[in-house]
Tab-separated table of C-alpha atoms and ligand atoms in Angstrom:
chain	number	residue	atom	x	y	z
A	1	UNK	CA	43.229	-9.770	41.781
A	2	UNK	CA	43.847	-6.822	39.787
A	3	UNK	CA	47.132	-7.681	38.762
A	4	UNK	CA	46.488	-7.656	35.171
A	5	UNK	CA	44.465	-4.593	33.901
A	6	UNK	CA	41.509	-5.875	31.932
A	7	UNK	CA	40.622	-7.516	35.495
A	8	UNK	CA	41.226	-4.311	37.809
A	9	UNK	CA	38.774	-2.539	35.891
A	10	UNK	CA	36.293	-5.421	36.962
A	11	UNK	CA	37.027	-5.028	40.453
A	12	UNK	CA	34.294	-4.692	42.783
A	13	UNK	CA	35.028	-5.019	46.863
A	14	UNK	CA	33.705	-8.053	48.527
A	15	UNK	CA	34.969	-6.657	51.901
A	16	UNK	CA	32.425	-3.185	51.422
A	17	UNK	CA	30.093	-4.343	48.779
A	18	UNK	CA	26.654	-2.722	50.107
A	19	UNK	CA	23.899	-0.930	48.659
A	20	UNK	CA	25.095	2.769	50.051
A	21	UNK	CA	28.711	1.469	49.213
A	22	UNK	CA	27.361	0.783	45.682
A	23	UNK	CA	25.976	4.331	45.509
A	24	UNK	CA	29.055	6.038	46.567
A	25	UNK	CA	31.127	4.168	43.781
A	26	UNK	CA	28.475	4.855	41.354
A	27	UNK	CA	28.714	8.992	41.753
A	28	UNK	CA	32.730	8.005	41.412
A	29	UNK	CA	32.189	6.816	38.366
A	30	UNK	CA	30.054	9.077	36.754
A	31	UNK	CA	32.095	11.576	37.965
A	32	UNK	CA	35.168	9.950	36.538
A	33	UNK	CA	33.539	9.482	33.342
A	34	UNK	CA	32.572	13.207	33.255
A	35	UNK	CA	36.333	14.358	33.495
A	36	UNK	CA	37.880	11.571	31.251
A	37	UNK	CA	40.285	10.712	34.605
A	38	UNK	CA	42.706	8.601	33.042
A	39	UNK	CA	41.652	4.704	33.811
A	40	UNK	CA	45.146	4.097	35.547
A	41	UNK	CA	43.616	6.530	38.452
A	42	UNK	CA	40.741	5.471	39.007
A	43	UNK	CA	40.387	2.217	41.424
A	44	UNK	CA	43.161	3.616	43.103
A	45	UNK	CA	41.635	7.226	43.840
A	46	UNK	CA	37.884	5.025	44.068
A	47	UNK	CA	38.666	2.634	46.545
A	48	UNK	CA	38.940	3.158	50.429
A	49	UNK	CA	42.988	2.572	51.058
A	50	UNK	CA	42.502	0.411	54.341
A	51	UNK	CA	40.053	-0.471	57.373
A	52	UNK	CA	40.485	-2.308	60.665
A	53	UNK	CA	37.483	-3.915	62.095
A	54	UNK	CA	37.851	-4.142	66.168
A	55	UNK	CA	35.777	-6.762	68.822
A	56	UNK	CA	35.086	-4.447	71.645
A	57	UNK	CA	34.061	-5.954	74.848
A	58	UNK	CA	33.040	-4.117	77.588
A	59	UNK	CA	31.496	-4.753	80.985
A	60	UNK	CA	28.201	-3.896	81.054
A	61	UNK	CA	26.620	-2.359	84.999
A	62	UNK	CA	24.877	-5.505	85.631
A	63	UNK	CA	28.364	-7.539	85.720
A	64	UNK	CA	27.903	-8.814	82.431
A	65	UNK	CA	30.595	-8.465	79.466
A	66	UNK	CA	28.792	-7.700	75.138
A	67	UNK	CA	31.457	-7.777	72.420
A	68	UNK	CA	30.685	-4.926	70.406
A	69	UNK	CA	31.797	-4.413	66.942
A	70	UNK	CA	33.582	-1.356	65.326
A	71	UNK	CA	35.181	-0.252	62.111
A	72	UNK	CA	37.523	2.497	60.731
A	73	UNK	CA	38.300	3.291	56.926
A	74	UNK	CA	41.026	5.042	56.236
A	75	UNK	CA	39.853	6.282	52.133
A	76	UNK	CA	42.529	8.315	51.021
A	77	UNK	CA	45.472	9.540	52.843
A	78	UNK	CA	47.226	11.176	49.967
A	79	UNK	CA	46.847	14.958	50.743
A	80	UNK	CA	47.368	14.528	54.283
A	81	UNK	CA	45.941	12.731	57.574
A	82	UNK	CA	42.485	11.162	57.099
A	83	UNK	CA	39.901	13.047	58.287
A	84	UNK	CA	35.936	11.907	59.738
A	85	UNK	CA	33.427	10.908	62.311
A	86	UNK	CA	32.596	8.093	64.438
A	87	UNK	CA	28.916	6.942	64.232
A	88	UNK	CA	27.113	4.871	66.847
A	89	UNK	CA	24.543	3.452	65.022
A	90	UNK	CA	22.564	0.137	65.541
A	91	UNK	CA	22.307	-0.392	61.398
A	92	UNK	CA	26.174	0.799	61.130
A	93	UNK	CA	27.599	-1.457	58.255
A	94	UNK	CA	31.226	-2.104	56.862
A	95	UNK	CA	29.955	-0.937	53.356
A	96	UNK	CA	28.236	2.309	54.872
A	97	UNK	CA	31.527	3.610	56.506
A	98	UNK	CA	33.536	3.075	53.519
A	99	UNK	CA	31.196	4.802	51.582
A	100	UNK	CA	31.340	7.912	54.422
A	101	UNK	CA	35.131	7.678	53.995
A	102	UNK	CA	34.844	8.535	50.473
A	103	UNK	CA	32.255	11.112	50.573
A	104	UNK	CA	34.740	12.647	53.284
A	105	UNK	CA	37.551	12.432	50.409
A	106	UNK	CA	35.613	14.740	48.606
A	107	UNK	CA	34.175	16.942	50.819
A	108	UNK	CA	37.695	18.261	51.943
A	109	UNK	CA	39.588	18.164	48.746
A	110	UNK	CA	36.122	20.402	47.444
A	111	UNK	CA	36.630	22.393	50.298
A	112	UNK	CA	40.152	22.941	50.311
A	113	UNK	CA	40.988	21.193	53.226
A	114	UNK	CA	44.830	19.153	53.459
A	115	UNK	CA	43.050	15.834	54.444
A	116	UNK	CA	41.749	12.512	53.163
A	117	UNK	CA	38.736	10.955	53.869
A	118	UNK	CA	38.163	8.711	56.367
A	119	UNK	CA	35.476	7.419	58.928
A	120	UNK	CA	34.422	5.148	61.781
A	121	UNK	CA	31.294	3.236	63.157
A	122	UNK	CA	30.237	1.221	65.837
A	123	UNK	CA	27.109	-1.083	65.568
A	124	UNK	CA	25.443	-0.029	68.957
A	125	UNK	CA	22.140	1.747	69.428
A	126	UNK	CA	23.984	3.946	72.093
A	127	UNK	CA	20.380	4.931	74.039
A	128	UNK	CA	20.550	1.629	75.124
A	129	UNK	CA	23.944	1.979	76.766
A	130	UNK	CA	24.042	3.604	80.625
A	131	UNK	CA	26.516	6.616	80.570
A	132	UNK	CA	29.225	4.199	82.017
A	133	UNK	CA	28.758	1.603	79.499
A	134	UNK	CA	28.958	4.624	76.310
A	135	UNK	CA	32.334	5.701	78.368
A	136	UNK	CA	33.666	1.983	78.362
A	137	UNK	CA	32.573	1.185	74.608
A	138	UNK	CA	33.858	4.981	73.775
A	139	UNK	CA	37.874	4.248	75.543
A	140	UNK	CA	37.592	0.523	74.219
A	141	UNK	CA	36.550	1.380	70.744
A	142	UNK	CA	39.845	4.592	70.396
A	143	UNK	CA	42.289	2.205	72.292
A	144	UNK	CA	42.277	-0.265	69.787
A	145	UNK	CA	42.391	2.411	67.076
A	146	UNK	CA	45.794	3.134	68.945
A	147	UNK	CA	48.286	2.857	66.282
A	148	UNK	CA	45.665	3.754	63.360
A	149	UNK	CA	44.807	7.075	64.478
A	150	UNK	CA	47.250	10.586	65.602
A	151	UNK	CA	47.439	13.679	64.859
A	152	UNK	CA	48.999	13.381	61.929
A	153	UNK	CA	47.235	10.237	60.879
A	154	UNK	CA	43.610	9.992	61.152
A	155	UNK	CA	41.497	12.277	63.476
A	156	UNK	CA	37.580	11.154	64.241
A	157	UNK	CA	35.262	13.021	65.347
A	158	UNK	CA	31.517	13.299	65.965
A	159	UNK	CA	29.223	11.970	63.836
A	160	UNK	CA	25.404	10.360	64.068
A	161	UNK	CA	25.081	9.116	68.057
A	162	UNK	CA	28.629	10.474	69.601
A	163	UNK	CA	29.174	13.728	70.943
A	164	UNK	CA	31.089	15.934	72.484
A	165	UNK	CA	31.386	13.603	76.116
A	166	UNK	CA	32.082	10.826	73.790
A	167	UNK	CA	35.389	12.716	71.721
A	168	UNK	CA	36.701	13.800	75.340
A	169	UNK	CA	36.819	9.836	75.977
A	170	UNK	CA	38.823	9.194	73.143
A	171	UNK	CA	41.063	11.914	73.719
A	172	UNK	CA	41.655	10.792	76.824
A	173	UNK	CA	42.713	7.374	76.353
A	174	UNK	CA	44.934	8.343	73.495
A	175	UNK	CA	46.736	11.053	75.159
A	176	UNK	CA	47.193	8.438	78.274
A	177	UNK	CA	48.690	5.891	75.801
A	178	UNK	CA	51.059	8.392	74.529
A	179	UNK	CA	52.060	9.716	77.132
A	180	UNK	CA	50.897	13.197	76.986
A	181	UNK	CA	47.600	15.512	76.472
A	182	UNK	CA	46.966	15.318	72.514
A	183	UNK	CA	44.048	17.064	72.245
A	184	UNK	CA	44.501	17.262	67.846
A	185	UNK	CA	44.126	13.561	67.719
A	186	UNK	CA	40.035	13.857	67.643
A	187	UNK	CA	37.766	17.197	66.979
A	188	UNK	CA	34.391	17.966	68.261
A	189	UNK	CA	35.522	17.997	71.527
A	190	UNK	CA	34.349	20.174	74.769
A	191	UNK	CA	35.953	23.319	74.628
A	192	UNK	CA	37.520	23.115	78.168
A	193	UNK	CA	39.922	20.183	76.335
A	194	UNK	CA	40.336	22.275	73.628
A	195	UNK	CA	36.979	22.219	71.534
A	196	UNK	CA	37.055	25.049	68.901
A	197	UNK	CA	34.230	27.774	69.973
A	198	UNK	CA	31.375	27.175	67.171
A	199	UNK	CA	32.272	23.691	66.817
A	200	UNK	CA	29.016	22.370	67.987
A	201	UNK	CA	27.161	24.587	65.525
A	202	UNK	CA	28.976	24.953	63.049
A	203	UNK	CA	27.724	21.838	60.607
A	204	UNK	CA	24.409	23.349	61.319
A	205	UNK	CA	25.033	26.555	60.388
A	206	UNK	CA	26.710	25.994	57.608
A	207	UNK	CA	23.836	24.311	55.983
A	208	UNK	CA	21.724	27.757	57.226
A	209	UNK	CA	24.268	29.835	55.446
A	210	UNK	CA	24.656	27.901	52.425
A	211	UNK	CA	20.523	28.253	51.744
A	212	UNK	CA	20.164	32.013	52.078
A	213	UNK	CA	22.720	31.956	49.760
A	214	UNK	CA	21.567	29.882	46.977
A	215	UNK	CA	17.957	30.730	47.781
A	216	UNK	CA	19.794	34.609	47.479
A	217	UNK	CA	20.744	33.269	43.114
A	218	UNK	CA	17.200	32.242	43.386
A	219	UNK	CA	15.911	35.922	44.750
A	220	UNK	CA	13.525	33.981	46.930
A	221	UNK	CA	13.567	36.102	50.547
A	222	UNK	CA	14.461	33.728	53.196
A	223	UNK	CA	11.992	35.382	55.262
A	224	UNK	CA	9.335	34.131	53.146
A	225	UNK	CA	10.876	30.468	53.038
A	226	UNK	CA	9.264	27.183	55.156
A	227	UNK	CA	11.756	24.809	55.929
A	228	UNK	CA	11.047	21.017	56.705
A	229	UNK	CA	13.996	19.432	57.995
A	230	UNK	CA	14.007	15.461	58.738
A	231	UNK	CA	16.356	14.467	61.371
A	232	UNK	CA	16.823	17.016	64.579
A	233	UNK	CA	19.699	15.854	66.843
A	234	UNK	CA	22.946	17.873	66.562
A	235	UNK	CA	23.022	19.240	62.836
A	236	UNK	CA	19.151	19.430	62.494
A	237	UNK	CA	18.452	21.491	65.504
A	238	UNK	CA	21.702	24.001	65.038
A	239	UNK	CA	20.438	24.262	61.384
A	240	UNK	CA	16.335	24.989	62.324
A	241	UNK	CA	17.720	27.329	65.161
A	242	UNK	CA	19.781	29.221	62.372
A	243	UNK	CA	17.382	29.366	59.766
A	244	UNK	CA	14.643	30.361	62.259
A	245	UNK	CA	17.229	33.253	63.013
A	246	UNK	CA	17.520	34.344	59.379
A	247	UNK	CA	13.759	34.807	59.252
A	248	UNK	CA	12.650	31.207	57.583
A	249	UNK	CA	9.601	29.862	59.356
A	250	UNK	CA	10.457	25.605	60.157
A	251	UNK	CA	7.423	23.919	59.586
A	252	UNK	CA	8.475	20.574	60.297
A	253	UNK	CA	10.820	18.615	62.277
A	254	UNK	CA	11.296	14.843	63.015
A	255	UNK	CA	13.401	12.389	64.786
A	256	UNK	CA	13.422	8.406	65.054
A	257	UNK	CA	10.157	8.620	66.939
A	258	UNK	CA	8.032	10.478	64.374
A	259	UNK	CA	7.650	13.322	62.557
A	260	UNK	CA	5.921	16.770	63.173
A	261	UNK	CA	3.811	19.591	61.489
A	262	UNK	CA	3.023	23.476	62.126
A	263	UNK	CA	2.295	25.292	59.412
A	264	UNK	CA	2.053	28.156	61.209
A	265	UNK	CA	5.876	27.671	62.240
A	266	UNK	CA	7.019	25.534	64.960
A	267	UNK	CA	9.053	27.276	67.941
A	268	UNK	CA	12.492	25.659	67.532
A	269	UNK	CA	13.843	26.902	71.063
A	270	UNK	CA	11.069	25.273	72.527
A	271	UNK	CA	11.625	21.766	70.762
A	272	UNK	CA	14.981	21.624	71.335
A	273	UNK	CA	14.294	22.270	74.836
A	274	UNK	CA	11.982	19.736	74.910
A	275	UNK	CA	14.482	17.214	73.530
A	276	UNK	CA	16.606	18.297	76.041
A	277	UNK	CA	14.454	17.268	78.692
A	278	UNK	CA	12.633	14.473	77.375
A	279	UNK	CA	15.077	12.895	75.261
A	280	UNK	CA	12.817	12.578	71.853
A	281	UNK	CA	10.592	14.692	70.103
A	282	UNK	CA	7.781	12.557	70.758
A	283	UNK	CA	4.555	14.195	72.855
A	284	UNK	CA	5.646	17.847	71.742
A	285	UNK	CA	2.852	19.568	71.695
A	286	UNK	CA	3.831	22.646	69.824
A	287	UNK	CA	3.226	20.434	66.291
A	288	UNK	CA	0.759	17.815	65.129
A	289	UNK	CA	2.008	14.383	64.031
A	290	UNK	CA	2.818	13.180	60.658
A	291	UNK	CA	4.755	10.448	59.166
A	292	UNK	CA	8.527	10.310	57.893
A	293	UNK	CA	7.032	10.338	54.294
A	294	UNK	CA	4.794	13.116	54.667
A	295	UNK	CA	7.402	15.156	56.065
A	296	UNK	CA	9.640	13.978	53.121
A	297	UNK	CA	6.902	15.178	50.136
A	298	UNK	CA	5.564	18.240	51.995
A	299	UNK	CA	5.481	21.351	50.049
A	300	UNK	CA	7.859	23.726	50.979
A	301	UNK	CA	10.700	26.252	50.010
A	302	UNK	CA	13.884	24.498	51.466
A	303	UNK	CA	13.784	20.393	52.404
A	304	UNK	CA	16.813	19.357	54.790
A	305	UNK	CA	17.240	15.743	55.399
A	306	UNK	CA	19.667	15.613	58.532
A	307	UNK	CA	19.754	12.077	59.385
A	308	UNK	CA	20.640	9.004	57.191
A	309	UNK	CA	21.770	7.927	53.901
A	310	UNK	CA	18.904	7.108	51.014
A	311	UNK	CA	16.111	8.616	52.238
A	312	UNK	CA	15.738	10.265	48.982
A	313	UNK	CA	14.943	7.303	46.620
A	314	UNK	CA	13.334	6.609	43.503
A	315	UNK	CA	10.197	6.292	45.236
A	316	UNK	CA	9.276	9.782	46.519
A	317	UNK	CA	11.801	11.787	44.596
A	318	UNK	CA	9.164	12.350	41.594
A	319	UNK	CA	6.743	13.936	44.627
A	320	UNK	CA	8.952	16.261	46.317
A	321	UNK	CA	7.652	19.654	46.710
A	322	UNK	CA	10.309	21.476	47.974
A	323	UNK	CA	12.782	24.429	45.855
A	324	UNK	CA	15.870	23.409	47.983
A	325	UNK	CA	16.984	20.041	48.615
A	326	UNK	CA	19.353	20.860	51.007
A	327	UNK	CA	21.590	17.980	52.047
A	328	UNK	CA	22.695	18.467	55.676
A	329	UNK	CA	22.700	14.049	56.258
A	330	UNK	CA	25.185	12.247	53.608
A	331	UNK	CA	24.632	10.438	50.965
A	332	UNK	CA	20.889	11.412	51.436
A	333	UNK	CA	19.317	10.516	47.657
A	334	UNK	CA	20.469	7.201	45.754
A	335	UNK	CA	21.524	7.398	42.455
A	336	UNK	CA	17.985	6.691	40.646
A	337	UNK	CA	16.485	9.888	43.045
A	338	UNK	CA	19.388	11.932	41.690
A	339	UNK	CA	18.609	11.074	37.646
A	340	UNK	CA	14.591	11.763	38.801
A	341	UNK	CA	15.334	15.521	40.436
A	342	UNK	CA	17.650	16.251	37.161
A	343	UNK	CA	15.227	15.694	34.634
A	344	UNK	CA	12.614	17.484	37.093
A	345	UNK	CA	14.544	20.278	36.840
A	346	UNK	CA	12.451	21.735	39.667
A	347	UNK	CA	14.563	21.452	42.347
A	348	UNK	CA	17.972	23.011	43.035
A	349	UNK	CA	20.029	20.669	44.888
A	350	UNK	CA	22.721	22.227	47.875
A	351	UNK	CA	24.987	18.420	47.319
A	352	UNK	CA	25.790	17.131	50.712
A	353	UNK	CA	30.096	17.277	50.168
A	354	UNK	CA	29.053	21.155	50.134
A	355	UNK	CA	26.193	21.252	52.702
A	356	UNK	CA	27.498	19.856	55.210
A	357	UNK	CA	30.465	20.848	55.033
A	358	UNK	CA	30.671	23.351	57.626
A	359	UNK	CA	31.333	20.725	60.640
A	360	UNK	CA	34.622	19.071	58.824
A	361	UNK	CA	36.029	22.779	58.154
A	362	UNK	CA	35.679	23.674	61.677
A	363	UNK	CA	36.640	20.747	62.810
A	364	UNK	CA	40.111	21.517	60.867
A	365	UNK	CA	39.876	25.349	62.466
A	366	UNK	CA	39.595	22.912	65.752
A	367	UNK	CA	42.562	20.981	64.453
A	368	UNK	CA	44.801	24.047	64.277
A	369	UNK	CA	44.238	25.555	67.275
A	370	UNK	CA	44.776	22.659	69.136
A	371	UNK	CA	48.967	22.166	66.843
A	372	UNK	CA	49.164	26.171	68.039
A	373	UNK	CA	47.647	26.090	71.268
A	374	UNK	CA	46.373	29.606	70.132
A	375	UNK	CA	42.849	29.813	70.787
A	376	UNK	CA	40.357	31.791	68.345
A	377	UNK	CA	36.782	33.572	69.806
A	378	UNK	CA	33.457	32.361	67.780
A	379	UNK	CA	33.242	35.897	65.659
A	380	UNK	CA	37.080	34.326	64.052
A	381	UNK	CA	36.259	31.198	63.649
A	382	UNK	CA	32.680	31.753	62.316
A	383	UNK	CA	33.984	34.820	59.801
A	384	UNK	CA	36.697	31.993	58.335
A	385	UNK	CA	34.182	29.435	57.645
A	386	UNK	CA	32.099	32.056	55.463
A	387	UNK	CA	34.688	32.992	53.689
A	388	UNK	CA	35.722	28.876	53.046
A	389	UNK	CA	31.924	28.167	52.361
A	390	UNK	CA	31.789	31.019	49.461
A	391	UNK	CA	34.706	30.029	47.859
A	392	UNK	CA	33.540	26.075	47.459
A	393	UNK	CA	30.408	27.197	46.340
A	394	UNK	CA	31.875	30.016	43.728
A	395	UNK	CA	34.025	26.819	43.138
A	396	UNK	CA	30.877	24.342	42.129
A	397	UNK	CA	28.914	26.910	40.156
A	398	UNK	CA	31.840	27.910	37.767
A	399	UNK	CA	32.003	24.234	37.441
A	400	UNK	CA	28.626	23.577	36.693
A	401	UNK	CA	28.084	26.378	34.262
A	402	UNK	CA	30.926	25.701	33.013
A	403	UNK	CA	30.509	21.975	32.006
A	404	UNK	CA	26.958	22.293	32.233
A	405	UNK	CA	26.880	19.908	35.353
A	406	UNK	CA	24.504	19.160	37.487
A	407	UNK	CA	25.566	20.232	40.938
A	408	UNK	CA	26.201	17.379	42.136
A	409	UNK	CA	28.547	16.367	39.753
A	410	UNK	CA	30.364	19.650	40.132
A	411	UNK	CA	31.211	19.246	43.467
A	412	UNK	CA	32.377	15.855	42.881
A	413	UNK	CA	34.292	16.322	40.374
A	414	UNK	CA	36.130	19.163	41.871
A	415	UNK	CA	36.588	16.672	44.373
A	416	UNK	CA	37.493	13.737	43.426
A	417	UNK	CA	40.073	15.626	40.521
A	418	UNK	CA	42.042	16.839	43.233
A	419	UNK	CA	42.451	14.122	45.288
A	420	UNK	CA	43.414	12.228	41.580
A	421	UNK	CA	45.448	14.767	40.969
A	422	UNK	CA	47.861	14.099	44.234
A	423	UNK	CA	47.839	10.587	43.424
A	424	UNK	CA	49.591	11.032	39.858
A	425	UNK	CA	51.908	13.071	41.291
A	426	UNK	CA	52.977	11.314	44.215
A	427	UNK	CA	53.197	7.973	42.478
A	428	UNK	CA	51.387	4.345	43.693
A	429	UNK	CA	52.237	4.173	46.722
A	430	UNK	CA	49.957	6.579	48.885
B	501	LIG	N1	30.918	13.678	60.738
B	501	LIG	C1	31.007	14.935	60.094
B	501	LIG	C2	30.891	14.782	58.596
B	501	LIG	O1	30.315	13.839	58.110
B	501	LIG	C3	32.211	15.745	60.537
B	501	LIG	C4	33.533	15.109	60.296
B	501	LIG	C5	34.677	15.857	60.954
B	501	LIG	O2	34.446	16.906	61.554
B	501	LIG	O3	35.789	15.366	60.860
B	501	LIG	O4	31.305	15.630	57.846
């Protein structure tokens, strides 16, 4: 295939073709249609450049062995080594990680950053797994990406069900393959192996900083602003503890186990604590109950879904209530929810390349400490993603005035030009 023109254009992949994958391809194309890119760029700068799908067995306490299966898509390794998380996920899908890898593409050419996209998954729910069985599936899964992965060459990282424990694993087993202690070969690691300080947060707060701001252009005081936010492991709970420091009173929170509601504000410390101890936010008692969909269509000043792809859908997105739709999860609202909230008009939505694009920029701060071995304190490393954040989003609203975008389409075509751009320069082969 695609050896003769008229038929490349046709081409849709076989090996990814998915609903989410769909999606992703879809805001390509309307992107690419937006900036007239040049049809010889675009199933080259569209498609994911290569995957490797892995078996992993491991030996589960009991004696037994479970094969496991794992992915990696490499998008676009153009501009530099490919960049993205892991995800342990029971619904992880082929499709869905080649449609992360591209959204990474764009989220660090928007941002500036010199990496492709890339990202991984394993199809494991991983509360199911003892400790020693997530160490075994965590070593097996990085020493088959041996070879696929370096420094210089693709770096994971955390992403939806791994962690910090889980990116010291990896590190480990690649550094004792090599040879030597390589911590840059994964980020979102502990900081005694050379985690960068405000790592953890840092997606989270990014998110936090990025609403002030735009609810700042929208001279709505964020301590007058209720937040629901759908999703609270790592990104939802560092963004509700931000926002809840800013003044903004979180009237919602929910996890896999339900959803909750306190309109008089719900006391984040105390949830996460909770979580802490009792794994789920189910039973808290600081909250009443609601479901996923009320959470989803309550009225408020700034929604944050924090969790999957397409929650957002054609569905609900004609009874949102919120200002901000501030998109902390990727790929959170399908292409028919994004042509709703634009002819709404209503809502002013923070895309998720932006939004969430604190975690991948510290994760690159992580990245270059760990080439220097020169260690930065929180107030640095904090101070630099501001100043990264501002400039991306001065970046998407010059763009969107200036082509009368939506802003979606401004970030991704900021995006997705660039990463054309070092295509047609550097010829066919990367
Ligand atoms: N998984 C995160 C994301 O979707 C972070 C990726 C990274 O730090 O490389 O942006």
């Amino acid at each position: 295939m695609g050896h003769n023109f008229a038929m490349s254009k046709a081409v849709v992949s076989s090996l990814y073709d998915s609903e989410v994958f769909r999606m992703a391809c879809r805001q390509f194309d309307q992107a690419a249609d937006a900036i007239n890119l040049p049809d010889t760029l675009r199933d080259r700068t569209k498609y994911p450049r290569r995957c490797l799908a892995v078996s992993l067995p491991i030996r589960r306490d009991d004696g037994s062995v479970t094969v496991f299966e794992g992915y990696r898509v490499q998008h676009n390794l153009s501009t530099g080594p490919s960049k993205g998380g892991v995800r342990f996920h029971e619904k992880v899908t082929l499709g869905e990680v080649a449609a992360l890898s591209m959204w990474m593409s764009w989220k660090c050419s928007l941002v500036g950053l010199p990496y492709g996209g890339a990202k991984g998954g394993v199809i494991v729910n991983p509360r199911e797994l003892s400790p020693t069985e997530l160490e075994h599936l965590a070593r097996r899964y990085m020493q088959e990406l041996v070879g696929f992965v370096g420094p210089q060459l693709d770096i994971p990282a955390p992403d939806l069900g791994t962690n910090e424990q889980i990116m010291a694993w990896m590190m480990d087993t690649y550094s004792s393959h090599v040879g030597h202690i390589t911590p840059a070969v994964v980020t979102g690691k502990p900081i005694a192996l050379g985690g960068s300080q405000g790592r953890r947060e840092a997606t989270g707060v990014g998110v936090a900083y990025l609403v002030r701001k735009y609810l700042e252009d929208l001279s709505l005081p964020i301590e007058k602003a209720t937040v629901a936010i759908q999703g609270f492991g790592n990104v939802g709970g560092e963004a509700a503890l931000a926002l809840t420091s800013m003044g903004a009173r979180v009237v919602a929170i929910s996890d896999y186990t339900g959803a909750l509601y306190n309109a008089a504000g719900i006391d984040v410390k105390k949830a996460l604590a909770y979580v802490q101890y009792a794994g789920v936010l189910k039973d808290f008692d600081g909250a009443d109950p609601i479901t996923n969909e009320e959470l989803l269509e309550l009225e408020c000043t700034v929604l944050v879904p924090a969790a999957l792809e397409r929650v957002i859908h054609q569905d609900n997105a004609a009874r949102l209530k919120c200002r901000v739709l501030a998109e902390a999860a990727n790929g959170p609202t399908t292409n028919e929810a994004d042509r709703i909230l634009e002819a709404r008009g209503d809502i002013e939505v923070i895309p998720d390349v932006l939004c969430n694009s604190g975690g991948v920029i510290v994760s690159y701060f992580e990245w270059l400490q760990n080439l220097q071995s020169y260690y930065w304190d929180k107030g640095e490393v904090l101070a630099k993603l501001t100043v990264m954040l501002d400039r991306a989003k001065d970046a998407v609203e010059y763009q969107k005035r200036k082509f009368k975008f939506s802003r979606r389409l401004a970030a991704l075509t900021l995006g997705i030009e660039r990463v054309a751009e070092a295509k047609q320069k550097r010829g066919l082969f990367p």
